[in-house]
XYZ file of C-alpha atoms in Angstrom:
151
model
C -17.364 8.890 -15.414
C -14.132 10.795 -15.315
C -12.964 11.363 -12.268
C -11.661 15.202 -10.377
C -8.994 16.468 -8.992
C -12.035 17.173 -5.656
C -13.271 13.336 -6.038
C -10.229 10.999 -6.998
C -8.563 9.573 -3.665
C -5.397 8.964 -2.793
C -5.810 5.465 -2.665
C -7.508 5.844 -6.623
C -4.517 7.934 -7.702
C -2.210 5.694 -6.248
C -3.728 2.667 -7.655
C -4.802 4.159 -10.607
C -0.533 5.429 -11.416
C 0.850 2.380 -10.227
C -1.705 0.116 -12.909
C -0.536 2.781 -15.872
C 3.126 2.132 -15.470
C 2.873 -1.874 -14.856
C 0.967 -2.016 -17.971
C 3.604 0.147 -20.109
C 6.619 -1.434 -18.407
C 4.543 -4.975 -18.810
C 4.595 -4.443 -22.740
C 8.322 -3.262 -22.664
C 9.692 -6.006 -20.659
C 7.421 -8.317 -22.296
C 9.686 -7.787 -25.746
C 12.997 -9.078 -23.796
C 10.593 -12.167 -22.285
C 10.870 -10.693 -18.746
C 8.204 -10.137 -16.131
C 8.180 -6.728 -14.075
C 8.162 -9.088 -10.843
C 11.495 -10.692 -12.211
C 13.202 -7.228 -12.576
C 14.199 -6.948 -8.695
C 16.064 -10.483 -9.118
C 17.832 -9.786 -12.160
C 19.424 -6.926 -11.022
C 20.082 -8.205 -7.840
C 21.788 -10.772 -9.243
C 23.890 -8.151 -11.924
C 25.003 -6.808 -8.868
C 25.543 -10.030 -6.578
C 26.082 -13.043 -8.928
C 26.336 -16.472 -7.747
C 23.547 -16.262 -4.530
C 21.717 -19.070 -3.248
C 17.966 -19.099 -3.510
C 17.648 -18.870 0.229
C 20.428 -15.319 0.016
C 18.313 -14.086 -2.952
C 14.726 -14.177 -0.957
C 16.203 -12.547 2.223
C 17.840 -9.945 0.149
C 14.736 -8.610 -2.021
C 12.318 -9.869 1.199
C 10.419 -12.262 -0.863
C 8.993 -15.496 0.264
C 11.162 -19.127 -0.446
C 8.514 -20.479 -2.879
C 7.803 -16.873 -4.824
C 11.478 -17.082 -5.504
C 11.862 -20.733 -6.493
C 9.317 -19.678 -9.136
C 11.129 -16.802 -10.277
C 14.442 -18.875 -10.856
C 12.520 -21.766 -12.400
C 10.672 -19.128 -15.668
C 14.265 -17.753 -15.917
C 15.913 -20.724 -16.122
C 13.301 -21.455 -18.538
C 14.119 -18.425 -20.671
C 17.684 -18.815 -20.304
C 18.012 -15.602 -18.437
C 19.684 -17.634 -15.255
C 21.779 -20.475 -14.912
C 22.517 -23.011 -11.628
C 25.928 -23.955 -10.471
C 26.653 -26.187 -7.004
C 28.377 -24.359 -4.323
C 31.860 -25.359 -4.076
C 31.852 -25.946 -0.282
C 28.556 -26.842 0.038
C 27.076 -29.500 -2.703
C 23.923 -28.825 -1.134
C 23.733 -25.325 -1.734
C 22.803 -24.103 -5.596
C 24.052 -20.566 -6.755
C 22.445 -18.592 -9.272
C 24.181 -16.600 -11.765
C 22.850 -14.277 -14.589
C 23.871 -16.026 -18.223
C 24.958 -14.133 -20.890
C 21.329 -13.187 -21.692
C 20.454 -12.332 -19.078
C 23.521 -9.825 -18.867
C 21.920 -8.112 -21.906
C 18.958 -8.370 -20.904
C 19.941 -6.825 -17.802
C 21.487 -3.872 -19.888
C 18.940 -3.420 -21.930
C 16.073 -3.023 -18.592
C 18.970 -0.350 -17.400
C 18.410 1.550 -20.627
C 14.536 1.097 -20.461
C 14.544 2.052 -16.764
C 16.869 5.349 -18.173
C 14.272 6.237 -20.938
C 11.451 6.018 -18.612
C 12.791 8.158 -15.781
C 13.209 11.273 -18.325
C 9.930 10.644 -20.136
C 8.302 10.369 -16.746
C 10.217 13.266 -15.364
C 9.447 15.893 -18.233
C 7.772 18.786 -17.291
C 8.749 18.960 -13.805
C 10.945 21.165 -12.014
C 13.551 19.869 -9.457
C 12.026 21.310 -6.399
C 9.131 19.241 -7.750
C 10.762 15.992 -8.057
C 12.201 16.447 -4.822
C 8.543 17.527 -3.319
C 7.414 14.194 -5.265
C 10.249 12.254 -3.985
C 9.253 13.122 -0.251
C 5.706 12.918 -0.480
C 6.429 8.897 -2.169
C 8.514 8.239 0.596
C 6.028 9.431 3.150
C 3.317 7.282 1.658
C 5.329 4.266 1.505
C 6.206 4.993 5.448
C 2.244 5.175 5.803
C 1.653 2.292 3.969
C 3.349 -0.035 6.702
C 1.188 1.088 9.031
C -1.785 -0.708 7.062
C -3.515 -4.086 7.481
C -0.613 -6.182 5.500
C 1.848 -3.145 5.190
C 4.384 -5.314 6.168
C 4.329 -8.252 3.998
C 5.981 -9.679 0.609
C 6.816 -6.821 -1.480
């Protein structure tokens, strides 16, 4: 049953948006052997090479163990490498390899593609109404059951 613009939710709009674009940017990322969850951590680290694990999951406000398990399929694909802190032996610091430089460059130019395809049509008082009523939503969504945890 399809649903209208009278009978379709927020909550089904918002779900129903968010699943369309994780699928796309799923098959897209999937090509450079990169996870949409990864994304946050690769650029992080394009911007801030060399952070510990422990700088990485207060940074993007992810749990200790999600992030170990990010690291560990990067490593895996190359994407990251490990190096010991030169003060502190016990301390590991990640830093983006060469791959995952380019790989990084080529998400930017994905991320650049996507924003104009997903942008066409609209005028800029519209993005900017969009832009609001997104940030409103996300204020809203704090104040839900779980609002606050692991993004």
């Amino acid at each position: 049953m399809e649903e209208t613009r009278e009978n379709l939710s927020v909550q089904k709009l918002l779900m129903s948006v968010s699943h369309a674009y994780f699928v796309s940017l799923y098959h897209q990322l999937k090509e450079l052997g990169v996870h949409p969850g990864q994304v946050p951590l690769l650029f992080l680290l394009e911007r801030e090479d060399g952070l510990s694990q422990k700088e990485i999951a207060a940074r993007l406000g992810l749990s200790a163990p999600t992030v170990t398990m990010s690291i560990r399929r990067l490593e895996k694909g190359e994407f990251v490498t490990r190096r010991q802190d030169e003060n502190d032996q016990r301390v590991s610091r990640i830093c983006l390899s060469g791959k995952g430089r380019d790989c990084t460059a080529r998400m930017q130019e994905i991320f650049d593609d996507n924003e104009k395809k997903l942008t066409r049509g609209f005028r800029e008082t519209e993005l900017c109404l969009f832009h609001r009523f997104c940030e409103q939503l996300k204020e809203n969504i704090q104040t839900l059951e779980g609002g606050n945890r692991e993004r």
